[in-house]
PDB file of C-alpha atoms and ligand atoms in Angstrom:
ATOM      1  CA  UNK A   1       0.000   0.000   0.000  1.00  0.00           C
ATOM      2  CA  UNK A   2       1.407   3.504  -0.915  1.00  0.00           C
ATOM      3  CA  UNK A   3      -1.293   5.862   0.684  1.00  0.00           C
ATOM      4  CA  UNK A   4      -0.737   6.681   4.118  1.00  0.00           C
ATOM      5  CA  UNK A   5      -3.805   5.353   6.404  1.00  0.00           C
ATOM      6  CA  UNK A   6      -5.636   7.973   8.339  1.00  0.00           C
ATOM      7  CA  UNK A   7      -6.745   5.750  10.812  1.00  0.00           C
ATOM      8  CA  UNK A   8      -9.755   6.693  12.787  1.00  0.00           C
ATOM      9  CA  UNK A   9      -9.341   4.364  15.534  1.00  0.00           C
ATOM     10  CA  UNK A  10      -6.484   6.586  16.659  1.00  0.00           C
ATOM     11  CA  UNK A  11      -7.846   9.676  15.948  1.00  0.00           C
ATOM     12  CA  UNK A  12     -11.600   8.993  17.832  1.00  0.00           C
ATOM     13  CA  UNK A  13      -9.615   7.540  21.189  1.00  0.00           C
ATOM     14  CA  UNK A  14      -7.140  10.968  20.962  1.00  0.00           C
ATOM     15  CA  UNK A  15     -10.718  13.027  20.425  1.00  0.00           C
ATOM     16  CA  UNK A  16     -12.079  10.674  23.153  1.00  0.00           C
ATOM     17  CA  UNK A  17      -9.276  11.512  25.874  1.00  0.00           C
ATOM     18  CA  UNK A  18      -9.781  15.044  25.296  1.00  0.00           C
ATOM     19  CA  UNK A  19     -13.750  14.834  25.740  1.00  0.00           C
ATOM     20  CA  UNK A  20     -13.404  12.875  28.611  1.00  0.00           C
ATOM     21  CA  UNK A  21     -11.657  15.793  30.539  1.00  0.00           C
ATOM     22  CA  UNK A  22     -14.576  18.118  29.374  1.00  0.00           C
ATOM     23  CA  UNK A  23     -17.190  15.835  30.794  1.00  0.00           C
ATOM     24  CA  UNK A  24     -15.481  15.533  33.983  1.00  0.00           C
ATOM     25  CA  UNK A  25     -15.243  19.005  34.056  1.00  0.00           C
ATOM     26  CA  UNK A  26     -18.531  19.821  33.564  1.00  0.00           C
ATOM     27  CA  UNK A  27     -19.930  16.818  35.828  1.00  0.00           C
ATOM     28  CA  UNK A  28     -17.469  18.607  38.277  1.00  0.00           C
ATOM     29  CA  UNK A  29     -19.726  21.729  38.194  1.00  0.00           C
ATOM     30  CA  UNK A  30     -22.997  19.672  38.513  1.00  0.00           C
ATOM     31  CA  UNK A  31     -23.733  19.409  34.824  1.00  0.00           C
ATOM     32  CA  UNK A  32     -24.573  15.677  33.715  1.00  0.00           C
ATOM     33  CA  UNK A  33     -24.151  15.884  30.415  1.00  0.00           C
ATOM     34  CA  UNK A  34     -27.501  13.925  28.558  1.00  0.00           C
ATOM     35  CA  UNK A  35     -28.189  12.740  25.263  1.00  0.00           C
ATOM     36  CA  UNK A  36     -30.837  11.230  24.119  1.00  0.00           C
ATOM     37  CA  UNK A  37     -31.679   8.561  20.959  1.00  0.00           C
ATOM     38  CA  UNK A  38     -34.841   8.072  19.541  1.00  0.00           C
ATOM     39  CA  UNK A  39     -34.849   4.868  17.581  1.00  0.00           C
ATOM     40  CA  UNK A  40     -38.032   3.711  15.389  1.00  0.00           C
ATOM     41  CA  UNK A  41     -38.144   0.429  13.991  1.00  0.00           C
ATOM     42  CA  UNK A  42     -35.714  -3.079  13.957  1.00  0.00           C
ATOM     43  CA  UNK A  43     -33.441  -1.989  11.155  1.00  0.00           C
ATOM     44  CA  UNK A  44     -30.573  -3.734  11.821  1.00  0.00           C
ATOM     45  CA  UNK A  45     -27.692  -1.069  11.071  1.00  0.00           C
ATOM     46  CA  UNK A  46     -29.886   1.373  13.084  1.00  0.00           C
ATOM     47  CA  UNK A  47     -29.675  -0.523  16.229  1.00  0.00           C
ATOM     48  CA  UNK A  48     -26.036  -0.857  15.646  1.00  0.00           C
ATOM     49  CA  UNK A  49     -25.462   2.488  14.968  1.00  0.00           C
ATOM     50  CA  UNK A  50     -27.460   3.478  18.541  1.00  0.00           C
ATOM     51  CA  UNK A  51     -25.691   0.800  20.611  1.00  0.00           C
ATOM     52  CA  UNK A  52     -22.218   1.890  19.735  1.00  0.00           C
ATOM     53  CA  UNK A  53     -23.406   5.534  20.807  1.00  0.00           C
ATOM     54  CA  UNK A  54     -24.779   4.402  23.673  1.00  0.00           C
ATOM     55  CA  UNK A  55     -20.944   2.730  24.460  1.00  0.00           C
ATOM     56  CA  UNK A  56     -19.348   6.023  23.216  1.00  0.00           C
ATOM     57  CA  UNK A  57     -21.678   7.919  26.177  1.00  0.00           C
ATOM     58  CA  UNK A  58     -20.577   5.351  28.995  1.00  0.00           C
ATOM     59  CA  UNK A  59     -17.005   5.346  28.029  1.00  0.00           C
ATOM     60  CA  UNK A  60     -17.585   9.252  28.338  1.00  0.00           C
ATOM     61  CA  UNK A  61     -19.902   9.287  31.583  1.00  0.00           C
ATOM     62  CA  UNK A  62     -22.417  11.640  29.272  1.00  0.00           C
ATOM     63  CA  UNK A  63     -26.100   9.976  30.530  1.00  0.00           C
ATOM     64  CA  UNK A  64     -27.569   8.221  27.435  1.00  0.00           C
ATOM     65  CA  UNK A  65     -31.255   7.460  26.886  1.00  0.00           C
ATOM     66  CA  UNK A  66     -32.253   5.577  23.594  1.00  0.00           C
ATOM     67  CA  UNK A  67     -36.268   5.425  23.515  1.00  0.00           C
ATOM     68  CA  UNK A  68     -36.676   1.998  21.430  1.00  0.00           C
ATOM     69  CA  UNK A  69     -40.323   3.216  20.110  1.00  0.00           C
ATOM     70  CA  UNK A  70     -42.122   0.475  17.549  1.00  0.00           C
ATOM     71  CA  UNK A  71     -42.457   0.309  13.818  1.00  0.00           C
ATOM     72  CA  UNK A  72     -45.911   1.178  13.734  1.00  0.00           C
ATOM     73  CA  UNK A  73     -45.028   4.312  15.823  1.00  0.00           C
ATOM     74  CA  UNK A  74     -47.337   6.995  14.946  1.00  0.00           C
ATOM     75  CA  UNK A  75     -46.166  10.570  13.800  1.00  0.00           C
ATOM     76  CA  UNK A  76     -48.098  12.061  16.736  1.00  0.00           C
ATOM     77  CA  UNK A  77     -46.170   9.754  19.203  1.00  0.00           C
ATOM     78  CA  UNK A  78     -42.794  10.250  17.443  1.00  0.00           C
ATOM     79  CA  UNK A  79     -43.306  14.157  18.009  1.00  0.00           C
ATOM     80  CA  UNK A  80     -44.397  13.784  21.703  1.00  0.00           C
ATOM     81  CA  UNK A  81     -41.046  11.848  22.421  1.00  0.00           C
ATOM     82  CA  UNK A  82     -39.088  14.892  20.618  1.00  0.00           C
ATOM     83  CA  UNK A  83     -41.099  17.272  22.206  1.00  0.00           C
ATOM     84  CA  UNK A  84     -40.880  15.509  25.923  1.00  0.00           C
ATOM     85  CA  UNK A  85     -37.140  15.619  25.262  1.00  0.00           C
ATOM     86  CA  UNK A  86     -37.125  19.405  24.270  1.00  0.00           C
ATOM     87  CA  UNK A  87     -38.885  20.064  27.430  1.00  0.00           C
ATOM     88  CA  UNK A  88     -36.234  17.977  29.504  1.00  0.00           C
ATOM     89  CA  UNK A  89     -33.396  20.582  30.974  1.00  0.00           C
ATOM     90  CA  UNK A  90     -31.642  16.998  31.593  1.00  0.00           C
ATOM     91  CA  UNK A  91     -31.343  16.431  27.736  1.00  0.00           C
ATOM     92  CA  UNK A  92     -28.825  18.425  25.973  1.00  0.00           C
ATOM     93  CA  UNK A  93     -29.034  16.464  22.767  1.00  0.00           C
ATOM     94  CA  UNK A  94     -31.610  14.799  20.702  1.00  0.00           C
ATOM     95  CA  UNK A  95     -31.187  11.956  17.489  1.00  0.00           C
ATOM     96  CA  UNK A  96     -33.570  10.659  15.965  1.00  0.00           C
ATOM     97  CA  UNK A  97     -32.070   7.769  14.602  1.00  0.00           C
ATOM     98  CA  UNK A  98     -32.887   7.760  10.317  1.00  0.00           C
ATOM     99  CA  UNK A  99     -34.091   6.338   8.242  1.00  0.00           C
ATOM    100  CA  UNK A 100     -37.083   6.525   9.700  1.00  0.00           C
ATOM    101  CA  UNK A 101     -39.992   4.205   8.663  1.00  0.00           C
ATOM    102  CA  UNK A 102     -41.689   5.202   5.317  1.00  0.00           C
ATOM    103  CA  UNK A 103     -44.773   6.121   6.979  1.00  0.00           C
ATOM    104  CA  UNK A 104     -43.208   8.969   9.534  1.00  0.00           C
ATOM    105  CA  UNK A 105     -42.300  12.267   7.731  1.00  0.00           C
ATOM    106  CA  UNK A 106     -38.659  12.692   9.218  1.00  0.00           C
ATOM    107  CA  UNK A 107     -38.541  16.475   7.611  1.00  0.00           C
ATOM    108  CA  UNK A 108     -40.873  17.700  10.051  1.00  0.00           C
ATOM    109  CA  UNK A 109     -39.934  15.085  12.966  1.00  0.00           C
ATOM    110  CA  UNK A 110     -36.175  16.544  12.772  1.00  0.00           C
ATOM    111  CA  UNK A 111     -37.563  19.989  12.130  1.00  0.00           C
ATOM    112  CA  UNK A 112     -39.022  19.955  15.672  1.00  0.00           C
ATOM    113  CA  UNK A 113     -35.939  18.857  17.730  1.00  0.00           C
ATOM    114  CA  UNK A 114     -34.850  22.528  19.236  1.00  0.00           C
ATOM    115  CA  UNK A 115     -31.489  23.480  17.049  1.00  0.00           C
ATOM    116  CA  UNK A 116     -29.737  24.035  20.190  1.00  0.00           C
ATOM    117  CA  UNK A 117     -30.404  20.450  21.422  1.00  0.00           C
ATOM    118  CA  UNK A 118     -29.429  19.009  17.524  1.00  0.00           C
ATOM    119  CA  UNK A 119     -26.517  17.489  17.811  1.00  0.00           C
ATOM    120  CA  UNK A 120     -27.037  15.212  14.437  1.00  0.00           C
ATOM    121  CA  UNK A 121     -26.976  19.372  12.929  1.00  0.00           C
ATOM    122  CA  UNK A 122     -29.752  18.157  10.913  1.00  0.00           C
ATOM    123  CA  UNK A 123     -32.127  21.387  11.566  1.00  0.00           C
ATOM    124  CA  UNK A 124     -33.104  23.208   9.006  1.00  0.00           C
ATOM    125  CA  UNK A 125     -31.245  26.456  11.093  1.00  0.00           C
ATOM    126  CA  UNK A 126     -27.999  24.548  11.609  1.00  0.00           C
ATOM    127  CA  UNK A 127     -27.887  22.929   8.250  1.00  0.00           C
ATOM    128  CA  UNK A 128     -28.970  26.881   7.185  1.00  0.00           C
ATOM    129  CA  UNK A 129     -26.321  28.254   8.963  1.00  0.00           C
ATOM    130  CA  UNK A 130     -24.076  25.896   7.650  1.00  0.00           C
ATOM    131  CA  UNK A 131     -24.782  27.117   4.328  1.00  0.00           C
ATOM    132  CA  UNK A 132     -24.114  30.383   4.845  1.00  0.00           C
ATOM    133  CA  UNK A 133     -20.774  29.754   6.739  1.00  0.00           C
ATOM    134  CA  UNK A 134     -22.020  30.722  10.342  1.00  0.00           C
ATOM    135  CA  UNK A 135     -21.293  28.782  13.624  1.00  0.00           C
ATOM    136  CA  UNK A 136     -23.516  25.848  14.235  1.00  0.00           C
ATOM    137  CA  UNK A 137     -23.741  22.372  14.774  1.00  0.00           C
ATOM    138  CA  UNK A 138     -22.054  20.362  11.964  1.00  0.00           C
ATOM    139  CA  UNK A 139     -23.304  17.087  10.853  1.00  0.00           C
ATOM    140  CA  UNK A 140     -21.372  14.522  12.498  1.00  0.00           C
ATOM    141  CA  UNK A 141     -19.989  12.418   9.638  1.00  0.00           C
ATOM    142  CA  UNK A 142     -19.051  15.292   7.480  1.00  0.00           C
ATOM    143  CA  UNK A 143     -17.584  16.722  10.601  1.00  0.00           C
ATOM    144  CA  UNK A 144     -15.586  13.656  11.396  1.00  0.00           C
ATOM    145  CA  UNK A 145     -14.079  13.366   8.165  1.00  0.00           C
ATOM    146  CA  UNK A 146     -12.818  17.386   7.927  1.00  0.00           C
ATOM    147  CA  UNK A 147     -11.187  16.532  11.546  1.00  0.00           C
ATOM    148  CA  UNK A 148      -9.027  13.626  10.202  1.00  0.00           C
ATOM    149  CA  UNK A 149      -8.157  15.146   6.698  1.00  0.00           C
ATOM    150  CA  UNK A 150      -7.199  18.302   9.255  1.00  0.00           C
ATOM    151  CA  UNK A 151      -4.999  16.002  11.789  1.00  0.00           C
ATOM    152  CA  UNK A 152      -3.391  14.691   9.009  1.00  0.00           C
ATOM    153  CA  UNK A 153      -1.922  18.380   8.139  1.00  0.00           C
ATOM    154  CA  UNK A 154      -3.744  17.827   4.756  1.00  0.00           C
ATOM    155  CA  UNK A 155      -3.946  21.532   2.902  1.00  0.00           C
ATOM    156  CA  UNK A 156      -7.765  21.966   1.377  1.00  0.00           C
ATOM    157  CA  UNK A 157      -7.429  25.594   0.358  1.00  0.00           C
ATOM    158  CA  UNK A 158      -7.146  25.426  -3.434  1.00  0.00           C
ATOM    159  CA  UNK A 159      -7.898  21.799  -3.691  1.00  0.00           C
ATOM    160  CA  UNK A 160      -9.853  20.300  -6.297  1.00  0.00           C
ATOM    161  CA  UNK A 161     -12.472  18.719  -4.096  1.00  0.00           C
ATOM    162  CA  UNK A 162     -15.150  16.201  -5.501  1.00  0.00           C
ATOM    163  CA  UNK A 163     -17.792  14.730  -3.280  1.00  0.00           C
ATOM    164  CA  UNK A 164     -19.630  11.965  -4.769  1.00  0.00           C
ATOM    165  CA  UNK A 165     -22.863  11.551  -2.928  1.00  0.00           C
ATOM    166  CA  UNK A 166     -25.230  14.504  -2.107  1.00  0.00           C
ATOM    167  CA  UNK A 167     -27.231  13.098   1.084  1.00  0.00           C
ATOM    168  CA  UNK A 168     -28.271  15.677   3.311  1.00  0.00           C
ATOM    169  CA  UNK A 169     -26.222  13.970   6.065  1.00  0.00           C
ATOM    170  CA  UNK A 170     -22.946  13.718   4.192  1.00  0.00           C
ATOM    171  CA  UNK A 171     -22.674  14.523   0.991  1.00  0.00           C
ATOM    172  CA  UNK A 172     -24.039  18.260   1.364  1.00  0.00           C
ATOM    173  CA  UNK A 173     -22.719  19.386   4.568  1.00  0.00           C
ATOM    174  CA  UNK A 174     -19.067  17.683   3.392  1.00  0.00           C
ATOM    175  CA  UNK A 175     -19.481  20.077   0.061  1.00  0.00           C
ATOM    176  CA  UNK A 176     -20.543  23.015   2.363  1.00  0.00           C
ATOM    177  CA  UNK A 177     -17.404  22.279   5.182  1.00  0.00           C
ATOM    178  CA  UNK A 178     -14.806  21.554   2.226  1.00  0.00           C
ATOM    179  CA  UNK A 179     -16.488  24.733   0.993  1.00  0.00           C
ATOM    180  CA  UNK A 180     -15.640  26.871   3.626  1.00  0.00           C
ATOM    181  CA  UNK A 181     -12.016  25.840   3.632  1.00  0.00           C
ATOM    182  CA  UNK A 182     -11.561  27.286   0.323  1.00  0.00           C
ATOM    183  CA  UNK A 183     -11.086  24.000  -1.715  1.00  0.00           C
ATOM    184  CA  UNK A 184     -12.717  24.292  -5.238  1.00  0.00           C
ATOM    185  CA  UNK A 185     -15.808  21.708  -4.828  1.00  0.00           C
ATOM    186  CA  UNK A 186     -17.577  19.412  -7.260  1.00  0.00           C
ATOM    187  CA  UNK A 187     -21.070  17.763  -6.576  1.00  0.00           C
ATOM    188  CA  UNK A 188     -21.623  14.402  -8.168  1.00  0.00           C
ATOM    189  CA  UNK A 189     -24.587  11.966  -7.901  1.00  0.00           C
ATOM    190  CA  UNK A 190     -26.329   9.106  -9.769  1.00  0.00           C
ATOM    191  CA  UNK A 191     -27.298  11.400 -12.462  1.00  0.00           C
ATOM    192  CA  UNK A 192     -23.835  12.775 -12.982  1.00  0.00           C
ATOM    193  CA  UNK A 193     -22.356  12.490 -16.647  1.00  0.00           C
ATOM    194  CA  UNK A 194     -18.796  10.554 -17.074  1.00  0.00           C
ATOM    195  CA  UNK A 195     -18.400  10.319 -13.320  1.00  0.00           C
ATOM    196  CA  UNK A 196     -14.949   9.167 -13.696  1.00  0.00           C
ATOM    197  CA  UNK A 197     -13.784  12.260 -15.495  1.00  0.00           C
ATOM    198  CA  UNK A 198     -14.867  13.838 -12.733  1.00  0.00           C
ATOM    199  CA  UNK A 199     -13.592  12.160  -9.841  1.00  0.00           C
ATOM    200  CA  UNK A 200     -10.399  12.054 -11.233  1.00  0.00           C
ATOM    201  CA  UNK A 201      -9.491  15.545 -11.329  1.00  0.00           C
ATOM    202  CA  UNK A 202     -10.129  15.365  -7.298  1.00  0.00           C
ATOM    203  CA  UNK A 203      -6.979  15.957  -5.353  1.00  0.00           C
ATOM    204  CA  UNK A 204      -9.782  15.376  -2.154  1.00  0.00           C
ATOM    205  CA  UNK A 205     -11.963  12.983  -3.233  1.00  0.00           C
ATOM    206  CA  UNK A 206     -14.822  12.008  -0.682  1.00  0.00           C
ATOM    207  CA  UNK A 207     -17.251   8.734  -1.394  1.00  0.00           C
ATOM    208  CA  UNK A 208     -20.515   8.876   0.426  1.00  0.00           C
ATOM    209  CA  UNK A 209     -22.649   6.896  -2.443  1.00  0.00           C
ATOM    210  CA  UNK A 210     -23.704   3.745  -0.505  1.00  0.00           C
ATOM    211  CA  UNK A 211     -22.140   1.037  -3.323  1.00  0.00           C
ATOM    212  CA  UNK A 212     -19.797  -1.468  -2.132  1.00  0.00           C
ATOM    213  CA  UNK A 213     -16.322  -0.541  -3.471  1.00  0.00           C
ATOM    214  CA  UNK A 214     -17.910   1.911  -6.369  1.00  0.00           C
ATOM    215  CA  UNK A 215     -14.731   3.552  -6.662  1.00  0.00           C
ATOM    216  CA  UNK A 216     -11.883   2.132  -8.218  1.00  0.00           C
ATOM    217  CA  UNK A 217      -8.601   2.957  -9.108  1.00  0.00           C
ATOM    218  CA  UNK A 218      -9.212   4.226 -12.656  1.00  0.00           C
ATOM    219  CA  UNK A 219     -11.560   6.637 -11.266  1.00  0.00           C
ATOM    220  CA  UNK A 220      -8.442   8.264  -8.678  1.00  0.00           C
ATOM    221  CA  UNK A 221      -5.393  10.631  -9.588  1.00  0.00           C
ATOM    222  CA  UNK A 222      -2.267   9.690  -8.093  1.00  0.00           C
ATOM    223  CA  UNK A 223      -1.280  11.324  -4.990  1.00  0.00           C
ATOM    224  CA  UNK A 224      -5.347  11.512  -4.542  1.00  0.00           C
ATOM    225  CA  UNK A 225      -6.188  11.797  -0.797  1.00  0.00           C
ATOM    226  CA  UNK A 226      -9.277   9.268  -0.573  1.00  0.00           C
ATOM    227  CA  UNK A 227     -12.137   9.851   2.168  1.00  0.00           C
ATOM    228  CA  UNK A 228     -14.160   6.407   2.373  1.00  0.00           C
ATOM    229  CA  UNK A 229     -17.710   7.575   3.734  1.00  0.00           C
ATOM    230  CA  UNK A 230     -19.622   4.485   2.948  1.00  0.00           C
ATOM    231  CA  UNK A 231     -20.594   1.250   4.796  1.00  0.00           C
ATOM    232  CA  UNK A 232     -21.693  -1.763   3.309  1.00  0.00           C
ATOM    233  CA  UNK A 233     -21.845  -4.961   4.432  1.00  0.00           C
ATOM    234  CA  UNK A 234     -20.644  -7.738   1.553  1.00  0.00           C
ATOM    235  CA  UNK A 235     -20.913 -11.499   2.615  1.00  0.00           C
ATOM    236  CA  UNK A 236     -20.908 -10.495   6.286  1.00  0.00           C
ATOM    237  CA  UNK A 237     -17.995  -8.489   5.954  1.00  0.00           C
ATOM    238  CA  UNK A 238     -18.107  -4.711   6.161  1.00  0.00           C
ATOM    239  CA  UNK A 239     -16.669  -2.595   2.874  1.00  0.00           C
ATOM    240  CA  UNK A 240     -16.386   0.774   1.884  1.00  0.00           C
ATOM    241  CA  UNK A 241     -17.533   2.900  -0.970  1.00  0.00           C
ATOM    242  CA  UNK A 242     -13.799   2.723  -2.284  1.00  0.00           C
ATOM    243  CA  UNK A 243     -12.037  -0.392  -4.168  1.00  0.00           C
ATOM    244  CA  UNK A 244      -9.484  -0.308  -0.924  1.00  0.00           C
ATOM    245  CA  UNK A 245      -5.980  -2.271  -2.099  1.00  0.00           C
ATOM    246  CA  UNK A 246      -6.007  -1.010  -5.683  1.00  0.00           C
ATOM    247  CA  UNK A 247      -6.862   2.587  -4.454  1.00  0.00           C
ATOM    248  CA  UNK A 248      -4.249   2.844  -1.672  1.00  0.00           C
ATOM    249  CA  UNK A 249      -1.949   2.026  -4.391  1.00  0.00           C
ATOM    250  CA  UNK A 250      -2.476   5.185  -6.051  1.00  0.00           C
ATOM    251  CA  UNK A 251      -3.416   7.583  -3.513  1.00  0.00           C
ATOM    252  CA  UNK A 252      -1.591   9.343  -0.902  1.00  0.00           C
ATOM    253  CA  UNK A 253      -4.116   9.049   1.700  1.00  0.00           C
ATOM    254  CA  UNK A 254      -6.880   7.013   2.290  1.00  0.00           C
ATOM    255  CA  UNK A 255      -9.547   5.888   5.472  1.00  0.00           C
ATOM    256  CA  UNK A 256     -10.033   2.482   5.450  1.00  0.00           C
ATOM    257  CA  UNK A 257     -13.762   0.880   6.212  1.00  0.00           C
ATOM    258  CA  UNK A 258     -13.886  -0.420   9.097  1.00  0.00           C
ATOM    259  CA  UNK A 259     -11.740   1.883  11.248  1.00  0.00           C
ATOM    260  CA  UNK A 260     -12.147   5.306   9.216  1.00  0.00           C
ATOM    261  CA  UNK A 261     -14.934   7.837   9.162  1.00  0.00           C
ATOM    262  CA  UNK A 262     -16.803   5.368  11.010  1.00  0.00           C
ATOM    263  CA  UNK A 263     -15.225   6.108  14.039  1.00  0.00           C
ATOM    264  CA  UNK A 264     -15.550   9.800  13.678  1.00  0.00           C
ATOM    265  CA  UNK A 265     -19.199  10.006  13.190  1.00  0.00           C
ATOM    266  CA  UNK A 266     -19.566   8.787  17.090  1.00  0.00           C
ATOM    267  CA  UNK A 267     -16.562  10.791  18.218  1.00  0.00           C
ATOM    268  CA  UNK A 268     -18.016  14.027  16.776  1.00  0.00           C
ATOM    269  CA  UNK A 269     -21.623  13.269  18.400  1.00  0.00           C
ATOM    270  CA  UNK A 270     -20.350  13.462  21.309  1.00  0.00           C
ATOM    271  CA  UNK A 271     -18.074  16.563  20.470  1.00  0.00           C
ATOM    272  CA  UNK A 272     -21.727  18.081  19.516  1.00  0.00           C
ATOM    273  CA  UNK A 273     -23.276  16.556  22.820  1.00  0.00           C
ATOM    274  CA  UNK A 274     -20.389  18.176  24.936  1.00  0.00           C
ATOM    275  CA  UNK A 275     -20.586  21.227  23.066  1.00  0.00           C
ATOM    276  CA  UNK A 276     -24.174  22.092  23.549  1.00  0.00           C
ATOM    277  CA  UNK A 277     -23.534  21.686  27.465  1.00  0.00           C
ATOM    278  CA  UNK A 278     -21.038  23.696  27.330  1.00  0.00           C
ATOM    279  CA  UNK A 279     -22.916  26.091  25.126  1.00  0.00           C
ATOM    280  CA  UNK A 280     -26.001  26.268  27.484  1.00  0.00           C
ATOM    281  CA  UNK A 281     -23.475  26.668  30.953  1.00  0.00           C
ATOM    282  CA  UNK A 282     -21.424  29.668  29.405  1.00  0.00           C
ATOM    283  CA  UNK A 283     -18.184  27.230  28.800  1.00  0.00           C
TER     284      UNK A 283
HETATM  285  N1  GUN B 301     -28.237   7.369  10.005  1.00  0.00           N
HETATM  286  C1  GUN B 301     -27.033   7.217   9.401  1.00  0.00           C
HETATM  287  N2  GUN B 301     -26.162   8.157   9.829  1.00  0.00           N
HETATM  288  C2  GUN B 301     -26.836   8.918  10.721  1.00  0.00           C
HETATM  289  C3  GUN B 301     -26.460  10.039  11.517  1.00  0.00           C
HETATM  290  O1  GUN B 301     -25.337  10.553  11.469  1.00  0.00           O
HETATM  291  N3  GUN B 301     -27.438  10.521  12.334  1.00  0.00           N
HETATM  292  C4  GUN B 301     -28.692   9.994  12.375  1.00  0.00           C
HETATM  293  N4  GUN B 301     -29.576  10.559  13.191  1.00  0.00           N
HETATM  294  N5  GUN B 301     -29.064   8.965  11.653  1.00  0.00           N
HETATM  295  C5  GUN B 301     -28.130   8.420  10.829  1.00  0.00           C
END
């Protein structure tokens, strides 16, 4: 392998150590921090996604609820939960776990969670703020991946940048954040003409598309710095959006899946979680 590994295993236990100080801190000065998960339905991902949160918040000693609600869960009883936890001066941060069944509208579900209390940064005023380059709450994926590319002393300013996926919880916000550091920043998606040509122009090139190892080495410059965002699970075995050995050949940095962005995601949820304590206490 040529690329260097940004490894997020080492970068989420550094982040960890440093939170961990923060919470004691606060829990010093009374303040518990509390977060909690709203989870609708048995998708299988979902619940792994919410129990490794819930063993991010214990490693941390932030107080973690996860309300397990059914999948015929009604939209009215989905917006009492969010509403009982914007009520709750324990609660400092609320995620609703998505995707959501296809009968709840998540739109207006996520819409009600109190910005200051979103710590996913889904709200229409943090993703809003986002846009417009003012403080808020980041999405936590896109988030993660800016830290690593950052601890790695990567330069983004005057980068080509190409983001293949345009979710609102990655590929957006990762266009807006690469954005804001001054790289020059292409949008692709499943409509997207000669992909390929695109992607490899892309001295930063971040796959969020949700296809097991879409990306492969004809499609990366050399000397490319590759951000893995996806997660897919092939024969029982997890993958990434990237063709991993063939790409690493080529590029000069790469995440790998598992161990990568992955582990960023729940190390910047609890940044978030931290942060909006800190936020509400005058930190
Ligand atoms: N589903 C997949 N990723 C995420 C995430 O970052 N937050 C929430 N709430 N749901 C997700």
């Amino acid at each position: 392998m040529a690329a260097q590994l940004l490894d997020g295993k080492i970068m989420a236990a550094e982040l960890e150590e440093q939170l961990k100080s923060r919470v004691a801190e606060l829990v010093s000065q009374g303040f518990v921090p509390g977060l909690t998960v709203i989870l609708v339905g048995e998708d299988p991902a979902s619940q792994t996604y919410v129990n490794n949160k819930e063993k991010a918040c214990q490693r941390l000693g932030i107080r973690s609820v996860t309300l397990r609600m059914p999948e015929q869960t009604t939209q009215e009883e989905l917006e009492t939960a969010i509403e009982e936890a914007n009520a709750d001066p324990s609660v400092h941060g609320i995620l609703v776990q998505l995707p959501l069944p296809g009968h709840l509208d998540s739109d207006r579900a996520l819409s009600l969670i109190l910005p200051e209390k979103d710590v996913d940064g889904f709200h229409d005023v943090n993703a809003g703020r986002l846009s417009r380059g003012l403080d808020c709450t980041v999405a936590c994926t896109p988030k993660g991946a800016l830290y690593m590319l950052k601890q790695a002393g990567i330069s983004i300013s005057g980068k080509e940048a190409v983001v293949v996926g345009r979710s609102n919880i990655v590929g957006k916000p990762m266009a807006l954040l690469l954005l804001k550091e001054n790289a020059t920043v292409t949008v692709c998606h499943s409509r997207t003409a000669d992909l390929a040509a695109h992607t490899r122009r892309a001295d930063i090139l971040v796959a969020a598309i949700g296809k097991p190892r879409f990306i492969t080495a004809d499609m990366v410059k050399d000397g490319a710095v590759v951000v893995d965002v996806g997660i897919n699970r092939v024969d029982g075995k997890l993958c990434g959006d990237v063709d991993f050995e063939p790409v690493a050949q080529k590029a000069s940095w790469i995440t790998p899946v598992p161990g990568g962005v992955g582990k960023m995601t729940i190390a910047m949820l609890m940044d978030n979680t931290v942060a909006a304590v800190e936020k509400v206490f005058g930190k």
